[in-house]
Amino acid sequence: MTDLALSGLPRADLPLAGLRVLDFAQFLAGPVAALRLADLGAEVIKIERPGVGDLCRSMVVNDQRLDGDSLVFHTFNRGKKSVAADLKAPEDLARVKALIETADVMIHNFRPGVMERIGLDYETVQALNPRLVYGAVSGYGADGPWKDKPGQDLLVQSLSGIAWLNGNDGDGPVPTGFAMLDVATAGQLVQGILACLVRRGVSGKGGLVEVDLMSAAIDMTFEQFTCFLNDDAGQPRRHAQGNANPYQPAPYGVYETADGHMALAMAPLTTVADLLDCPEIAGFGQDQAFVRLDEIKAVVAGVLVTQPTQHWLDILEPAGLWCAPVLDWPGFVATEGFAALDPVQVIRTKGGREAKTSRCPIRIDGRMLRNPAGGPALGADTAAVFGTVPAPA
């Protein structure tokens, strides 16, 4: 197994080598989609406001900075180039339009109507470059009463019902502790862009790819949402304890042990009763796993809490039951499984600063994809990039 380390040099062996992507997006979903295209070999150029740039540059967490920009900015934008251009200035807009004529993909996440006012909407851009694949990210789609609401991950989790799937019955709403929908939306945008690029290889024409966080929320919960749509019971009731999926039968969930917690996935009740020595549920058939769910979970919880996690893993895993310890990040990164994935890479800024981050999760031809370049300084590539395109008329 060999690593594929990118250093900014042309890499013809990468699937998207030779493609040019213009990234007009800020924060997470759009930039992460462009990042994945960069990981796969595309040249990605960020188009940023002079003097300000992507607002993520100033989104500093715990005072973590590299060369003056936030660490998360470098994480989302590693290996990209930066062009500073004021889209409201006619001269800069003309240069950007000339650059669009050389591009293969364009991504933005402005609110509906903004690109139309600027003059970079899909119809206008398609006339400039019929082969271009145009990717647009929004919070709630281009139409409807919510189209102008801020498309932010926590807000969409709250509106979509996701926050009422997490936690136990009796808890308040519990959102995920990370920007789940932004990342999911980015993945959907990449899928659509790649599909249009494949079609372009046949027809020669580009296309419009539109994704939004709310649709991503519905799609991510399609299993549970489908159950809801076909069940007259209404909102699914979270389990009294160990809730991990309101539509999964007992004992599915997370339980406390004597020294931590463990997860127990799908498992036949008779087997669980035998291995945990639970005579109280030994006579329950699998049909009771929903009917008497809270009762069964209470019994299982009362047994698992009496011994350390490893004690139960040594009993349950050899019997083929699906179970795992619940690890925190220090525990996770200390495991052999984490080491085997080798998922961490080091990025370096042009100023010589270094930071650890995750690598691209995709392998191509058996090779890991790593890009050691940090995010670009604002406008660092303006002269070089504009110098490669014809001067606007």
Coordinates of C-alpha atoms in Angstrom, one line a residue:
M1 CA 0.0 0.0 0.0
T2 CA 1.5 3.4 -1.0
D3 CA 0.4 6.9 -0.1
L4 CA -0.4 9.4 -2.8
A5 CA 1.0 12.6 -1.5
L6 CA -0.1 15.7 -3.4
S7 CA 2.3 18.7 -3.5
G8 CA 0.6 21.1 -5.9
L9 CA 2.3 19.4 -8.9
P10 CA 0.2 18.1 -11.8
R11 CA -0.9 14.5 -11.0
A12 CA -2.2 12.9 -14.2
D13 CA -2.8 9.6 -12.3
L14 CA -5.6 11.2 -10.2
P15 CA -9.1 10.8 -11.6
L16 CA -9.9 14.5 -11.7
A17 CA -6.5 15.8 -12.8
G18 CA -6.8 18.4 -15.4
L19 CA -10.2 19.7 -14.2
R20 CA -10.6 23.2 -12.9
V21 CA -13.1 24.0 -10.1
L22 CA -14.1 27.4 -9.0
D23 CA -15.2 27.6 -5.4
F24 CA -17.4 30.6 -4.5
A25 CA -18.7 29.0 -1.3
Q26 CA -18.0 29.8 2.3
F27 CA -18.0 27.8 5.6
L28 CA -18.7 24.1 5.2
A29 CA -20.9 22.3 2.7
G30 CA -19.7 24.0 -0.5
P31 CA -16.0 24.2 0.5
V32 CA -16.0 20.6 1.7
A33 CA -17.4 19.4 -1.7
A34 CA -14.7 21.4 -3.5
L35 CA -12.1 19.9 -1.1
R36 CA -13.1 16.4 -2.1
L37 CA -12.8 17.3 -5.7
A38 CA -9.3 18.7 -4.9
D39 CA -8.4 15.5 -3.1
L40 CA -9.3 13.6 -6.3
G41 CA -6.9 15.7 -8.4
A42 CA -8.9 18.8 -9.5
E43 CA -7.4 22.3 -9.4
V44 CA -9.6 24.2 -7.0
I45 CA -9.6 28.0 -7.0
K46 CA -11.4 29.8 -4.3
I47 CA -13.0 33.1 -5.3
E48 CA -13.0 35.4 -2.3
R49 CA -13.8 39.0 -1.3
P50 CA -10.8 41.2 -1.2
G51 CA -9.7 42.0 2.4
V52 CA -12.3 39.6 3.9
G53 CA -12.3 36.3 2.1
D54 CA -14.2 33.2 3.2
L55 CA -15.8 34.1 6.6
C56 CA -14.4 30.7 7.9
R57 CA -11.0 32.3 7.9
S58 CA -12.1 34.1 11.1
M59 CA -14.0 31.2 12.6
V60 CA -11.4 30.5 15.3
V61 CA -12.0 27.7 17.8
N62 CA -9.9 27.6 21.0
D63 CA -7.6 30.2 19.4
Q64 CA -6.3 27.7 16.9
R65 CA -4.8 29.6 14.0
L66 CA -2.3 29.0 11.2
D67 CA -0.7 32.0 9.5
G68 CA -3.5 34.2 10.9
D69 CA -6.4 32.1 9.6
S70 CA -8.5 29.7 11.6
L71 CA -7.4 26.0 11.7
V72 CA -10.8 24.9 10.5
F73 CA -10.4 27.1 7.4
H74 CA -7.2 25.2 6.5
T75 CA -9.0 22.0 7.2
F76 CA -11.8 22.8 4.7
N77 CA -9.6 24.4 2.1
R78 CA -6.3 22.6 2.1
G79 CA -4.6 22.4 -1.2
K80 CA -6.7 25.1 -2.9
K81 CA -5.7 28.3 -4.6
S82 CA -7.2 31.8 -3.7
V83 CA -8.2 34.6 -6.1
A84 CA -9.4 37.9 -4.6
A85 CA -12.2 39.5 -6.6
D86 CA -15.0 41.9 -5.9
L87 CA -17.9 40.5 -7.7
K88 CA -19.7 43.9 -7.5
A89 CA -16.9 45.6 -9.3
P90 CA -17.4 45.4 -13.2
E91 CA -13.7 44.9 -13.9
D92 CA -13.3 42.0 -11.4
L93 CA -16.6 40.5 -12.5
A94 CA -15.4 40.5 -16.1
R95 CA -12.2 38.7 -15.1
V96 CA -14.2 36.1 -13.1
K97 CA -16.4 35.5 -16.1
A98 CA -13.3 35.0 -18.3
L99 CA -12.1 32.5 -15.7
I100 CA -15.4 30.7 -15.7
E101 CA -15.0 30.1 -19.4
T102 CA -11.9 28.0 -18.6
A103 CA -13.5 26.0 -15.8
D104 CA -15.2 22.6 -15.6
V105 CA -17.1 23.0 -12.3
M106 CA -18.4 26.0 -10.3
I107 CA -19.7 25.8 -6.8
H108 CA -21.5 28.4 -4.7
N109 CA -23.7 28.6 -1.6
F110 CA -25.2 32.1 -1.9
R111 CA -28.8 32.5 -0.9
P112 CA -31.4 32.1 -3.6
G113 CA -31.4 35.2 -5.9
V114 CA -27.9 36.5 -5.0
M115 CA -26.1 35.0 -8.1
E116 CA -28.9 36.3 -10.3
R117 CA -28.3 39.8 -9.0
I118 CA -24.6 39.5 -9.5
G119 CA -25.0 38.0 -13.0
L120 CA -23.5 34.6 -12.3
D121 CA -26.7 32.6 -12.3
Y122 CA -26.8 29.2 -14.1
E123 CA -28.4 30.5 -17.3
T124 CA -25.8 33.3 -17.7
V125 CA -22.9 31.0 -16.9
Q126 CA -24.2 28.3 -19.2
A127 CA -24.1 30.8 -22.0
L128 CA -20.5 31.6 -21.2
N129 CA -19.5 27.9 -20.9
P130 CA -22.0 25.3 -22.0
R131 CA -19.7 22.5 -20.7
L132 CA -19.6 23.8 -17.1
V133 CA -21.1 21.8 -14.3
Y134 CA -22.8 24.3 -11.9
G135 CA -23.2 23.3 -8.3
A136 CA -25.5 25.3 -6.0
V137 CA -25.9 24.7 -2.3
S138 CA -28.8 26.2 -0.2
G139 CA -30.4 25.6 3.1
Y140 CA -33.9 24.8 2.0
G141 CA -34.0 24.9 -1.8
A142 CA -34.6 27.7 -4.2
D143 CA -38.4 28.0 -3.6
G144 CA -40.8 28.0 -0.7
P145 CA -41.3 30.0 2.5
W146 CA -38.0 29.0 4.0
K147 CA -35.8 29.8 1.1
D148 CA -34.4 32.9 2.7
K149 CA -33.8 31.4 6.2
P150 CA -30.2 30.9 7.2
G151 CA -29.0 27.5 6.0
Q152 CA -27.1 26.5 9.1
D153 CA -26.7 22.9 10.3
L154 CA -28.1 23.2 13.8
L155 CA -31.1 25.1 12.6
V156 CA -31.9 22.5 9.9
Q157 CA -31.4 19.6 12.4
S158 CA -34.0 21.4 14.6
L159 CA -36.5 22.1 11.9
S160 CA -36.2 18.6 10.3
G161 CA -37.0 16.6 13.5
I162 CA -33.6 15.1 13.7
A163 CA -33.1 16.6 17.2
W164 CA -36.0 14.5 18.4
L165 CA -34.5 11.2 17.3
N166 CA -31.4 11.5 19.6
G167 CA -31.3 11.1 23.3
N168 CA -33.6 9.1 25.6
D169 CA -37.4 9.5 26.1
G170 CA -37.8 12.3 28.6
D171 CA -34.8 14.2 27.3
G172 CA -35.2 17.5 25.5
P173 CA -34.2 17.6 21.8
V174 CA -30.6 16.5 21.2
P175 CA -28.8 17.6 18.1
T176 CA -25.6 15.9 16.9
G177 CA -22.3 17.3 18.2
F178 CA -21.0 18.0 14.7
A179 CA -22.1 19.6 11.4
M180 CA -23.6 16.3 10.1
L181 CA -25.9 17.9 7.5
D182 CA -23.2 20.1 6.0
V183 CA -20.9 17.1 5.4
A184 CA -23.8 15.0 4.0
T185 CA -24.8 17.8 1.7
A186 CA -21.3 18.2 0.5
G187 CA -21.2 14.5 -0.4
Q188 CA -24.4 14.7 -2.3
L189 CA -23.1 17.7 -4.2
V190 CA -20.0 15.8 -5.2
Q191 CA -22.1 12.8 -6.4
G192 CA -24.2 15.1 -8.6
I193 CA -21.2 16.9 -10.0
L194 CA -19.4 13.6 -10.8
A195 CA -22.6 12.3 -12.5
C196 CA -22.8 15.4 -14.7
L197 CA -19.2 15.2 -15.6
V198 CA -19.7 11.6 -16.7
R199 CA -22.7 12.7 -18.8
R200 CA -20.6 15.6 -20.2
G201 CA -18.2 13.0 -21.4
V202 CA -20.9 11.6 -23.6
S203 CA -23.0 14.7 -24.6
G204 CA -20.4 17.5 -24.2
K205 CA -22.9 19.5 -22.2
G206 CA -22.6 20.6 -18.6
G207 CA -25.4 20.7 -16.1
L208 CA -27.0 22.2 -13.0
V209 CA -26.6 20.3 -9.6
E210 CA -28.7 21.7 -6.7
V211 CA -28.6 20.4 -3.2
D212 CA -29.8 21.7 0.1
L213 CA -29.4 20.9 3.8
M214 CA -33.1 20.1 4.4
S215 CA -33.2 17.6 1.6
A216 CA -30.0 16.1 3.0
A217 CA -31.7 15.8 6.4
I218 CA -34.6 14.0 5.0
D219 CA -32.4 11.7 3.0
M220 CA -30.1 10.9 5.9
T221 CA -33.1 9.8 8.0
F222 CA -34.9 8.0 5.1
E223 CA -35.1 4.7 7.0
Q224 CA -36.8 6.2 10.0
F225 CA -38.7 8.8 8.0
T226 CA -40.2 6.1 5.8
C227 CA -41.4 4.2 8.9
F228 CA -43.0 7.5 10.1
L229 CA -44.7 8.1 6.8
N230 CA -46.2 4.6 6.8
D231 CA -47.1 4.4 10.5
D232 CA -50.2 6.0 12.0
A233 CA -48.5 6.2 15.4
G234 CA -47.0 9.6 14.6
Q235 CA -43.8 10.8 16.1
P236 CA -41.6 7.8 17.0
R237 CA -41.1 7.5 20.8
R238 CA -37.6 7.4 21.9
H239 CA -36.6 4.6 24.3
A240 CA -36.6 5.2 28.0
Q241 CA -32.9 4.3 28.1
G242 CA -30.3 3.2 25.6
N243 CA -32.0 4.9 22.7
A244 CA -30.0 4.7 19.5
N245 CA -32.8 4.3 17.0
P246 CA -36.5 4.6 18.0
Y247 CA -37.5 2.0 15.4
Q248 CA -35.0 -0.7 16.5
P249 CA -36.3 -3.4 18.9
A250 CA -34.7 -4.2 22.3
P251 CA -31.9 -4.6 23.2
Y252 CA -30.5 -2.3 20.5
G253 CA -28.8 0.7 22.2
V254 CA -26.0 1.9 24.5
Y255 CA -25.7 0.7 28.0
E256 CA -23.6 1.6 31.1
T257 CA -21.1 -0.9 32.3
A258 CA -19.1 -1.0 35.5
D259 CA -16.3 1.0 33.9
G260 CA -17.8 2.8 30.9
H261 CA -20.4 2.1 28.3
M262 CA -21.0 -0.4 25.5
A263 CA -23.3 -0.7 22.4
L264 CA -25.4 -3.7 21.7
A265 CA -26.9 -3.9 18.2
M266 CA -29.4 -6.3 16.7
A267 CA -29.4 -9.5 18.8
P268 CA -31.9 -12.4 19.3
L269 CA -33.5 -12.1 22.7
T270 CA -33.2 -15.7 23.5
T271 CA -29.4 -15.5 22.9
V272 CA -29.1 -12.3 25.0
A273 CA -31.1 -13.9 27.8
D274 CA -28.8 -16.9 27.8
L275 CA -25.5 -15.1 27.6
L276 CA -26.4 -12.5 30.2
D277 CA -28.2 -15.0 32.4
C278 CA -31.4 -13.0 32.3
P279 CA -34.2 -15.4 33.2
E280 CA -36.7 -12.5 33.4
I281 CA -36.6 -12.2 29.6
A282 CA -35.7 -15.8 28.7
G283 CA -39.4 -16.5 27.8
F284 CA -39.8 -13.5 25.6
G285 CA -40.1 -14.2 21.9
Q286 CA -38.7 -11.8 19.4
D287 CA -42.2 -10.4 18.9
Q288 CA -41.9 -9.0 22.4
A289 CA -38.8 -7.0 21.5
F290 CA -41.0 -4.0 20.6
V291 CA -44.0 -4.6 22.8
R292 CA -42.0 -4.9 26.0
L293 CA -39.1 -2.8 24.8
D294 CA -38.5 -0.7 27.9
E295 CA -38.9 -3.6 30.3
I296 CA -36.4 -5.7 28.3
K297 CA -33.9 -2.8 28.1
A298 CA -34.2 -2.2 31.9
V299 CA -33.3 -5.8 32.6
V300 CA -30.3 -5.8 30.2
A301 CA -29.1 -2.5 31.6
G302 CA -29.3 -3.9 35.2
V303 CA -27.0 -6.8 34.2
L304 CA -24.5 -5.0 32.1
V305 CA -23.8 -2.4 34.7
T306 CA -22.5 -5.1 37.1
Q307 CA -19.3 -5.9 35.1
P308 CA -16.6 -4.0 33.1
T309 CA -17.1 -3.6 29.4
Q310 CA -14.4 -6.1 28.4
H311 CA -16.0 -8.8 30.5
W312 CA -19.1 -8.6 28.4
L313 CA -17.3 -8.3 25.1
D314 CA -15.4 -11.5 25.9
I315 CA -18.8 -13.2 26.3
L316 CA -20.8 -11.6 23.6
E317 CA -18.4 -11.3 20.7
P318 CA -17.4 -15.0 20.5
A319 CA -21.1 -15.8 20.3
G320 CA -21.5 -13.6 17.3
L321 CA -23.5 -10.8 18.9
W322 CA -22.8 -7.3 17.5
C323 CA -21.4 -5.2 20.2
A324 CA -18.7 -2.6 20.8
P325 CA -17.2 -0.5 23.5
V326 CA -18.2 3.2 23.5
L327 CA -14.9 5.1 23.1
D328 CA -14.0 8.7 23.5
W329 CA -11.5 10.3 21.1
P330 CA -8.4 9.6 23.3
G331 CA -9.5 6.0 23.6
F332 CA -10.4 5.7 19.9
V333 CA -7.0 7.1 18.6
A334 CA -5.2 4.7 20.9
T335 CA -6.7 1.6 19.2
E336 CA -5.1 -0.7 16.7
G337 CA -8.1 -0.2 14.4
F338 CA -7.4 3.5 14.2
A339 CA -3.7 2.9 13.5
A340 CA -4.6 0.4 10.8
L341 CA -6.7 3.0 8.9
D342 CA -3.8 5.6 9.2
P343 CA -6.4 8.4 8.9
V344 CA -4.3 11.4 10.0
Q345 CA -2.2 13.6 7.8
V346 CA -0.1 16.8 8.4
I347 CA -0.8 20.0 6.6
R348 CA 1.7 22.7 6.2
T349 CA 1.1 26.4 5.4
K350 CA 3.4 28.4 3.2
G351 CA 4.4 30.2 6.4
G352 CA 5.8 26.9 7.8
R353 CA 3.1 26.2 10.3
E354 CA 1.9 22.6 10.7
A355 CA -1.3 20.9 12.0
K356 CA -2.8 17.5 12.0
T357 CA -6.1 16.8 10.3
S358 CA -7.9 13.8 8.7
R359 CA -7.0 12.6 5.2
C360 CA -9.3 12.0 2.3
P361 CA -11.4 8.8 3.2
I362 CA -11.3 7.6 -0.5
R363 CA -8.6 5.3 -1.8
I364 CA -7.8 5.3 -5.5
D365 CA -6.2 2.2 -7.0
G366 CA -5.3 1.0 -3.5
R367 CA -3.7 4.3 -2.6
M368 CA -4.5 6.7 0.1
L369 CA -5.0 10.3 -0.9
R370 CA -3.1 13.0 1.1
N371 CA -2.7 16.6 0.4
P372 CA -0.1 18.3 2.7
A373 CA -0.8 21.9 1.6
G374 CA -2.7 24.1 4.0
G375 CA -5.3 26.6 2.9
P376 CA -4.3 29.4 0.7
A377 CA -3.5 33.0 1.8
L378 CA -6.3 35.3 0.7
G379 CA -5.6 36.3 -2.9
A380 CA -2.3 34.5 -3.0
D381 CA -3.0 33.2 -6.6
T382 CA -4.9 36.2 -8.0
A383 CA -2.2 37.4 -10.4
A384 CA -1.1 33.9 -11.5
V385 CA -4.6 32.7 -12.1
F386 CA -5.9 35.8 -13.9
G387 CA -2.7 35.8 -15.9
T388 CA -3.6 32.4 -17.4
V389 CA -7.0 33.5 -18.8
P390 CA -7.8 35.7 -21.8
A391 CA -8.3 39.4 -20.8
P392 CA -12.0 40.3 -20.7
A393 CA -13.3 42.2 -23.7

